[in-house]
Amino acid sequence: MDNNSIIFKKFDFLYYEELKQFIATYWRKDHPVIKSDALFRWQYYGYGKLRGYDNFQLLFDGEKLIGFRAVIPLEIQITRNSQVKIETCMASAMWMVSPDYRGMGLGYKIHHNTEMASDASLAIGANPKTSVPLYLRGGYHEIKRFNRYIMPLSSDYLSLLKKSVQIKDIEGWMPNYQEQPSIHENSDVVELAEIWRNSTFNVDIVALHRSEEYWKWRYLDSPIFKYHIFGGKELGGIVVVRIEPVMGAAKEGIKALRIVEAIPYKTDIWHYKRDELFEDLLKSVVGWGQREGCAVADFHCTTNKIYPSFRNVGFIEQSLNFEPGIMSLTDFFQPVDYNVHYYNGYLRLSDKEANETFNYENSYFVRTDTDQDRVNII
């Protein structure tokens, strides 16, 4: 092959069918982003100044597609000493070079192109064998495992455990919030953004900037998942959830309550303090999930500052090795996979001071911040 024939191009829908065939050949024939045009267009459009597909990279050898680097345009918020700075960010999504072209450094080059397009870069759920070494060599901040809070909501929780456990072992843990007051969904992006600003603009934190545009794009416009946004200023904050049908479990019909956002209105929680109003909101959301027939609730996050309130509601942080047996809850529900899996995270910041002082405990990143909360089977 002639290196002079290697060409980098930005994504254009003229190449869409060719890209789908490439993914089907080298990744998965039934991959969700090639099964749903709506999912592809929504996910990679993103939000913020760099919204759109211009930084989605394609790699050609002449006229032949040989690789791609998919990214999601986002915005990173760096708050320090009550000063807020918004940076552009590219979140890693999918990344592949044809097997015949590996070992030439093309994967790094196509990734570097996306790095140069924005101030910051983010990856969640990175492959330890392929992309993680590149992130570490690039000086990214690493969190090897997101914190995960879990709670059984019914006896069907036992069917989701790797190890055999008796119902009596979880009876004292299961809450009964079904009689909590009914709650209403909130689609007011102005109020949602205001809650985020009130919560985070006066504490030192690094997170995605949750603007009005963010809430509309990420949740209200989601083409496949139905997200439920609960809460408000008078209700203590925001909790975003979705219900996930479990596939491949020993018992059919099990559902999981996935909490994907948990944002207090007040700042106390970011100082490891409890917030009773926010806890009442969490209890109401969990009660809603129980009434909807969910067997388990979980939440992933990079910081443990919010854990005291979650713990008081009844959540327990899952142990590192999923021990003891009552903690051996699978993390993948579509389909169920009982192996131990973690969500890792990698972050690059261009802001020198923020980069030098960064600590994941002073951050708020969740699974939805990249492509780790999308449908796996269509």
Short mmCIF file of C-alpha atoms in Angstrom, two decimals:
data_model
loop_
_atom_site.label_atom_id
_atom_site.label_comp_id
_atom_site.label_asym_id
_atom_site.label_seq_id
_atom_site.Cartn_x
_atom_site.Cartn_y
_atom_site.Cartn_z
CA MET A 1 0.00 0.00 0.00
CA ASP A 2 1.13 3.57 -0.66
CA ASN A 3 1.03 5.92 2.32
CA ASN A 4 0.47 8.76 -0.12
CA SER A 5 -2.93 7.25 -0.90
CA ILE A 6 -4.10 7.50 2.72
CA ILE A 7 -6.69 10.28 3.03
CA PHE A 8 -8.49 11.70 6.08
CA LYS A 9 -11.98 13.08 5.52
CA LYS A 10 -14.73 14.48 7.69
CA PHE A 11 -17.93 12.48 7.76
CA ASP A 12 -20.55 13.19 5.13
CA PHE A 13 -23.80 11.31 4.66
CA LEU A 14 -22.59 10.53 1.15
CA TYR A 15 -20.45 7.89 2.88
CA TYR A 16 -23.13 6.69 5.26
CA GLU A 17 -23.98 3.41 3.50
CA GLU A 18 -20.30 2.61 3.06
CA LEU A 19 -19.67 3.30 6.74
CA LYS A 20 -22.57 1.07 7.79
CA GLN A 21 -21.16 -1.76 5.67
CA PHE A 22 -17.72 -1.25 7.25
CA ILE A 23 -19.20 -1.48 10.76
CA ALA A 24 -21.23 -4.55 9.81
CA THR A 25 -18.09 -6.25 8.45
CA TYR A 26 -15.60 -5.45 11.17
CA TRP A 27 -17.72 -4.75 14.28
CA ARG A 28 -21.28 -6.10 14.48
CA LYS A 29 -23.79 -6.87 11.77
CA ASP A 30 -26.60 -5.76 14.07
CA HIS A 31 -24.87 -2.77 15.67
CA PRO A 32 -27.50 -0.25 16.82
CA VAL A 33 -26.00 2.74 14.99
CA ILE A 34 -26.36 0.97 11.66
CA LYS A 35 -29.81 -0.39 12.47
CA SER A 36 -31.26 3.03 13.25
CA ASP A 37 -30.64 6.09 11.11
CA ALA A 38 -32.35 8.22 13.77
CA LEU A 39 -29.98 6.96 16.49
CA PHE A 40 -26.93 7.69 14.35
CA ARG A 41 -28.03 11.21 13.42
CA TRP A 42 -29.00 12.12 16.99
CA GLN A 43 -26.06 10.62 18.84
CA TYR A 44 -23.27 12.08 16.73
CA TYR A 45 -24.86 15.49 16.29
CA GLY A 46 -24.27 16.45 19.92
CA TYR A 47 -24.66 20.00 21.20
CA GLY A 48 -22.66 23.18 21.72
CA LYS A 49 -20.46 25.23 19.40
CA LEU A 50 -19.12 22.16 17.56
CA ARG A 51 -22.49 20.42 17.12
CA GLY A 52 -22.77 18.43 13.92
CA TYR A 53 -20.71 15.83 12.10
CA ASP A 54 -17.68 17.80 10.88
CA ASN A 55 -15.29 16.18 13.38
CA PHE A 56 -16.44 12.61 12.82
CA GLN A 57 -13.34 11.31 11.01
CA LEU A 58 -13.18 8.88 8.09
CA LEU A 59 -10.02 7.21 6.80
CA PHE A 60 -9.59 6.17 3.18
CA ASP A 61 -7.00 4.38 1.12
CA GLY A 62 -7.81 6.00 -2.18
CA GLU A 63 -11.53 5.39 -2.59
CA LYS A 64 -11.67 2.56 -0.04
CA LEU A 65 -12.93 3.24 3.49
CA ILE A 66 -10.41 1.70 5.91
CA GLY A 67 -11.31 3.26 9.25
CA PHE A 68 -13.25 5.85 11.21
CA ARG A 69 -13.28 7.78 14.47
CA ALA A 70 -16.74 8.64 15.76
CA VAL A 71 -17.06 11.47 18.26
CA ILE A 72 -19.91 13.33 19.97
CA PRO A 73 -19.60 17.14 20.27
CA LEU A 74 -20.16 18.33 23.84
CA GLU A 75 -19.26 21.15 26.22
CA ILE A 76 -17.12 20.80 29.36
CA GLN A 77 -17.78 23.05 32.34
CA ILE A 78 -14.83 23.93 34.59
CA THR A 79 -15.92 25.75 37.74
CA ARG A 80 -13.21 27.00 40.09
CA ASN A 81 -13.42 29.73 42.73
CA SER A 82 -16.93 30.60 41.47
CA GLN A 83 -15.52 31.26 37.99
CA VAL A 84 -17.12 29.20 35.23
CA LYS A 85 -15.31 28.33 32.03
CA ILE A 86 -16.95 26.45 29.16
CA GLU A 87 -14.72 24.42 26.83
CA THR A 88 -15.55 22.50 23.69
CA CYS A 89 -15.22 18.74 24.03
CA MET A 90 -15.23 15.67 21.83
CA ALA A 91 -16.51 12.48 23.45
CA SER A 92 -15.17 9.22 22.10
CA ALA A 93 -17.76 6.88 20.70
CA MET A 94 -16.63 4.29 18.12
CA TRP A 95 -13.11 3.88 16.75
CA MET A 96 -11.80 1.31 14.31
CA VAL A 97 -9.19 0.73 11.59
CA SER A 98 -9.45 -2.16 9.14
CA PRO A 99 -7.31 -5.14 10.28
CA ASP A 100 -5.14 -4.90 7.15
CA TYR A 101 -4.08 -1.36 8.10
CA ARG A 102 -3.33 -1.77 11.78
CA GLY A 103 0.15 -1.23 13.19
CA MET A 104 0.75 1.82 10.99
CA GLY A 105 -0.24 4.44 13.55
CA LEU A 106 -3.36 5.37 11.61
CA GLY A 107 -5.64 4.80 14.59
CA TYR A 108 -3.67 7.29 16.66
CA LYS A 109 -3.57 9.82 13.82
CA ILE A 110 -7.31 9.73 13.23
CA HIS A 111 -7.89 10.07 16.98
CA HIS A 112 -5.40 12.97 17.18
CA ASN A 113 -7.42 14.81 14.53
CA THR A 114 -10.45 14.77 16.82
CA GLU A 115 -8.33 15.88 19.79
CA MET A 116 -7.13 18.92 17.90
CA ALA A 117 -10.70 19.89 17.03
CA SER A 118 -11.69 20.68 20.64
CA ASP A 119 -10.39 21.94 23.97
CA ALA A 120 -11.14 18.73 25.86
CA SER A 121 -11.66 15.04 25.18
CA LEU A 122 -13.71 12.49 27.10
CA ALA A 123 -14.01 8.71 26.93
CA ILE A 124 -16.14 6.36 29.03
CA GLY A 125 -16.11 2.58 28.80
CA ALA A 126 -12.81 2.43 26.91
CA ASN A 127 -11.31 -0.88 25.79
CA PRO A 128 -8.31 -1.72 28.06
CA LYS A 129 -6.54 -3.57 25.26
CA THR A 130 -6.82 -0.96 22.51
CA SER A 131 -7.76 2.62 23.34
CA VAL A 132 -6.78 2.81 27.02
CA PRO A 133 -3.00 2.65 26.34
CA LEU A 134 -3.36 5.55 23.90
CA TYR A 135 -5.27 7.63 26.45
CA LEU A 136 -2.66 6.96 29.13
CA ARG A 137 0.22 7.86 26.81
CA GLY A 138 -1.68 11.03 25.94
CA GLY A 139 -1.79 12.12 29.57
CA TYR A 140 -5.52 11.64 30.11
CA HIS A 141 -6.85 11.55 33.65
CA GLU A 142 -8.01 8.01 34.42
CA ILE A 143 -10.73 6.67 36.66
CA LYS A 144 -10.58 2.91 36.51
CA ARG A 145 -14.08 2.41 37.78
CA PHE A 146 -17.16 4.60 38.13
CA ASN A 147 -18.91 4.37 41.48
CA ARG A 148 -22.10 2.33 41.20
CA TYR A 149 -24.95 2.53 43.71
CA ILE A 150 -27.47 -0.31 43.69
CA MET A 151 -30.68 -1.26 45.51
CA PRO A 152 -33.13 -4.18 45.14
CA LEU A 153 -36.73 -3.14 44.55
CA SER A 154 -38.34 -6.61 44.50
CA SER A 155 -37.45 -10.26 45.01
CA ASP A 156 -36.76 -10.55 41.27
CA TYR A 157 -33.45 -8.86 42.10
CA LEU A 158 -32.21 -12.34 43.02
CA SER A 159 -32.49 -13.42 39.37
CA LEU A 160 -29.94 -10.76 38.41
CA LEU A 161 -27.22 -11.96 40.77
CA LYS A 162 -24.27 -14.10 39.73
CA LYS A 163 -24.28 -15.91 43.06
CA SER A 164 -27.14 -17.69 44.75
CA VAL A 165 -28.75 -15.66 47.53
CA GLN A 166 -31.86 -16.27 49.65
CA ILE A 167 -34.73 -13.80 49.80
CA LYS A 168 -34.15 -13.38 53.53
CA ASP A 169 -30.70 -11.96 52.75
CA ILE A 170 -32.18 -8.90 51.05
CA GLU A 171 -35.49 -8.48 52.88
CA GLY A 172 -34.06 -5.86 55.21
CA TRP A 173 -32.48 -4.00 52.29
CA MET A 174 -35.49 -3.76 49.99
CA PRO A 175 -37.35 -0.47 50.50
CA ASN A 176 -41.07 0.10 50.27
CA TYR A 177 -41.45 3.48 48.63
CA GLN A 178 -44.46 2.53 46.52
CA GLU A 179 -46.73 4.76 48.58
CA GLN A 180 -44.56 7.85 48.01
CA PRO A 181 -46.42 10.87 46.55
CA SER A 182 -46.86 10.80 42.80
CA ILE A 183 -44.37 12.85 40.82
CA HIS A 184 -44.63 14.59 37.48
CA GLU A 185 -42.19 14.77 34.62
CA ASN A 186 -40.41 18.03 33.88
CA SER A 187 -39.62 19.03 30.29
CA ASP A 188 -38.90 22.69 31.02
CA VAL A 189 -35.33 22.98 29.76
CA VAL A 190 -35.03 26.51 31.15
CA GLU A 191 -35.77 25.29 34.68
CA LEU A 192 -33.56 22.21 34.26
CA ALA A 193 -30.62 24.37 33.20
CA GLU A 194 -31.31 26.77 36.07
CA ILE A 195 -31.19 23.89 38.57
CA TRP A 196 -27.85 22.80 37.15
CA ARG A 197 -26.42 26.31 37.37
CA ASN A 198 -27.62 26.77 40.96
CA SER A 199 -26.16 23.40 41.91
CA THR A 200 -22.71 23.73 40.32
CA PHE A 201 -21.74 27.31 39.51
CA ASN A 202 -20.51 27.97 43.05
CA VAL A 203 -18.63 24.74 43.74
CA ASP A 204 -15.36 23.50 42.27
CA ILE A 205 -16.42 20.92 39.72
CA VAL A 206 -15.63 19.60 36.24
CA ALA A 207 -18.60 18.21 34.32
CA LEU A 208 -20.54 18.50 31.10
CA HIS A 209 -22.19 21.89 30.80
CA ARG A 210 -25.89 21.10 31.16
CA SER A 211 -27.36 24.01 29.26
CA GLU A 212 -30.88 24.30 27.84
CA GLU A 213 -29.53 22.89 24.60
CA TYR A 214 -28.02 19.92 26.46
CA TRP A 215 -31.30 18.90 28.10
CA LYS A 216 -33.21 19.13 24.83
CA TRP A 217 -30.66 17.19 22.79
CA ARG A 218 -29.65 14.55 25.31
CA TYR A 219 -33.02 13.54 26.74
CA LEU A 220 -36.02 15.18 25.10
CA ASP A 221 -34.82 14.47 21.55
CA SER A 222 -33.55 10.93 22.23
CA PRO A 223 -35.00 8.87 19.35
CA ILE A 224 -35.21 5.44 20.99
CA PHE A 225 -34.96 5.54 24.77
CA LYS A 226 -37.79 7.13 26.70
CA TYR A 227 -36.17 9.15 29.47
CA HIS A 228 -38.25 10.40 32.39
CA ILE A 229 -37.09 13.67 33.96
CA PHE A 230 -38.44 14.14 37.48
CA GLY A 231 -38.03 17.04 39.88
CA GLY A 232 -37.80 20.80 39.94
CA LYS A 233 -36.50 23.69 42.03
CA GLU A 234 -39.16 23.16 44.69
CA LEU A 235 -38.60 19.39 44.69
CA GLY A 236 -34.89 19.42 45.51
CA GLY A 237 -33.31 18.86 42.11
CA ILE A 238 -33.43 16.59 39.07
CA VAL A 239 -33.48 12.81 38.71
CA VAL A 240 -33.50 11.34 35.19
CA VAL A 241 -34.36 7.68 34.74
CA ARG A 242 -35.31 5.13 32.15
CA ILE A 243 -36.76 1.65 32.48
CA GLU A 244 -34.71 -1.13 30.92
CA PRO A 245 -36.25 -4.52 30.11
CA VAL A 246 -33.81 -7.28 31.10
CA MET A 247 -32.90 -9.79 28.40
CA GLY A 248 -31.44 -13.23 28.97
CA ALA A 249 -32.17 -13.59 32.67
CA ALA A 250 -33.37 -16.90 34.13
CA LYS A 251 -36.75 -15.27 34.73
CA GLU A 252 -38.56 -13.33 32.01
CA GLY A 253 -40.20 -9.93 32.36
CA ILE A 254 -37.70 -8.37 34.76
CA LYS A 255 -37.13 -4.61 34.50
CA ALA A 256 -34.41 -2.34 35.87
CA LEU A 257 -34.67 1.30 36.92
CA ARG A 258 -31.62 3.04 35.47
CA ILE A 259 -30.94 6.34 37.20
CA VAL A 260 -28.82 8.26 34.70
CA GLU A 261 -28.78 11.74 36.27
CA ALA A 262 -29.06 12.83 39.91
CA ILE A 263 -28.55 16.56 40.43
CA PRO A 264 -29.42 18.40 43.65
CA TYR A 265 -30.73 21.97 43.52
CA LYS A 266 -28.68 23.03 46.53
CA THR A 267 -24.89 22.81 46.77
CA ASP A 268 -24.70 20.95 50.10
CA ILE A 269 -24.38 17.52 48.51
CA TRP A 270 -21.15 18.54 46.75
CA HIS A 271 -19.66 18.90 50.24
CA TYR A 272 -20.62 15.36 51.33
CA LYS A 273 -23.68 16.66 53.17
CA ARG A 274 -27.12 15.13 53.02
CA ASP A 275 -30.04 16.95 51.42
CA GLU A 276 -33.39 15.77 52.79
CA LEU A 277 -35.48 17.39 50.06
CA PHE A 278 -33.34 15.75 47.38
CA GLU A 279 -33.63 12.45 49.27
CA ASP A 280 -37.42 12.78 49.23
CA LEU A 281 -37.22 13.20 45.45
CA LEU A 282 -35.04 10.09 45.16
CA LYS A 283 -37.53 8.12 47.29
CA SER A 284 -40.41 9.24 45.09
CA VAL A 285 -38.51 8.22 41.95
CA VAL A 286 -37.68 4.82 43.44
CA GLY A 287 -41.34 4.42 44.46
CA TRP A 288 -42.35 5.22 40.88
CA GLY A 289 -39.94 2.53 39.68
CA GLN A 290 -41.41 0.00 42.10
CA ARG A 291 -44.94 0.78 40.90
CA GLU A 292 -43.69 0.26 37.35
CA GLY A 293 -42.51 -3.22 38.33
CA CYS A 294 -38.73 -2.66 38.42
CA ALA A 295 -36.63 -5.20 40.32
CA VAL A 296 -33.52 -3.08 40.85
CA ALA A 297 -32.30 0.52 40.72
CA ASP A 298 -28.74 1.63 39.98
CA PHE A 299 -26.70 4.77 39.34
CA HIS A 300 -23.15 5.31 38.03
CA CYS A 301 -21.11 8.44 38.82
CA THR A 302 -17.47 9.54 39.14
CA THR A 303 -17.84 11.30 42.51
CA ASN A 304 -18.87 9.89 45.87
CA LYS A 305 -19.85 13.28 47.24
CA ILE A 306 -23.51 12.50 46.62
CA TYR A 307 -23.33 9.07 48.24
CA PRO A 308 -24.54 10.10 51.75
CA SER A 309 -27.98 11.00 50.38
CA PHE A 310 -28.15 7.89 48.19
CA ARG A 311 -27.10 5.74 51.15
CA ASN A 312 -29.79 7.25 53.35
CA VAL A 313 -32.41 6.37 50.73
CA GLY A 314 -31.22 2.74 50.75
CA PHE A 315 -28.60 2.47 48.01
CA ILE A 316 -25.31 0.71 48.69
CA GLU A 317 -22.12 1.24 46.71
CA GLN A 318 -21.31 -1.95 44.86
CA SER A 319 -18.07 -3.52 46.06
CA LEU A 320 -15.03 -3.75 43.82
CA ASN A 321 -15.31 -7.48 43.15
CA PHE A 322 -19.10 -7.66 43.42
CA GLU A 323 -18.82 -9.37 46.81
CA PRO A 324 -20.60 -10.61 48.91
CA GLY A 325 -23.26 -12.50 46.97
CA ILE A 326 -25.97 -9.87 47.42
CA MET A 327 -23.69 -7.42 45.58
CA SER A 328 -23.00 -9.71 42.60
CA LEU A 329 -25.42 -7.74 40.42
CA THR A 330 -24.75 -7.79 36.70
CA ASP A 331 -24.06 -4.42 35.07
CA PHE A 332 -25.25 -5.45 31.60
CA PHE A 333 -28.95 -6.18 31.22
CA GLN A 334 -29.29 -6.41 27.42
CA PRO A 335 -28.32 -9.18 27.43
CA VAL A 336 -27.40 -10.20 30.97
CA ASP A 337 -23.68 -10.79 31.43
CA TYR A 338 -22.63 -12.02 34.86
CA ASN A 339 -18.94 -11.29 34.42
CA VAL A 340 -17.49 -8.40 36.41
CA HIS A 341 -17.45 -5.25 34.27
CA TYR A 342 -16.51 -1.68 35.18
CA TYR A 343 -17.11 1.62 33.47
CA ASN A 344 -13.79 3.45 33.27
CA GLY A 345 -13.25 7.08 32.28
CA TYR A 346 -10.57 9.20 30.56
CA LEU A 347 -10.43 12.99 30.37
CA ARG A 348 -8.10 15.48 28.69
CA LEU A 349 -8.31 19.19 29.57
CA SER A 350 -6.52 22.06 27.83
CA ASP A 351 -6.98 24.43 30.78
CA LYS A 352 -3.56 24.18 32.46
CA GLU A 353 -4.60 24.94 36.03
CA ALA A 354 -7.69 22.73 35.84
CA ASN A 355 -5.59 19.94 34.38
CA GLU A 356 -3.00 20.15 37.15
CA THR A 357 -5.56 20.14 39.97
CA PHE A 358 -8.12 17.75 38.46
CA ASN A 359 -9.51 15.00 40.68
CA TYR A 360 -12.46 12.79 39.72
CA GLU A 361 -13.91 13.30 43.19
CA ASN A 362 -14.40 16.95 42.17
CA SER A 363 -16.24 15.99 39.00
CA TYR A 364 -19.66 14.82 37.91
CA PHE A 365 -19.60 12.42 34.99
CA VAL A 366 -22.25 9.76 34.37
CA ARG A 367 -22.74 6.99 31.81
CA THR A 368 -24.89 9.16 29.55
CA ASP A 369 -22.01 11.60 28.98
CA THR A 370 -20.77 9.57 26.01
CA ASP A 371 -22.45 6.72 24.12
CA GLN A 372 -22.61 4.36 27.10
CA ASP A 373 -26.33 4.80 27.62
CA ARG A 374 -27.83 3.86 24.30
CA VAL A 375 -29.76 0.87 23.09
CA ASN A 376 -27.60 -2.24 22.62
CA ILE A 377 -30.08 -4.40 20.73
CA ILE A 378 -32.61 -3.18 18.15
#
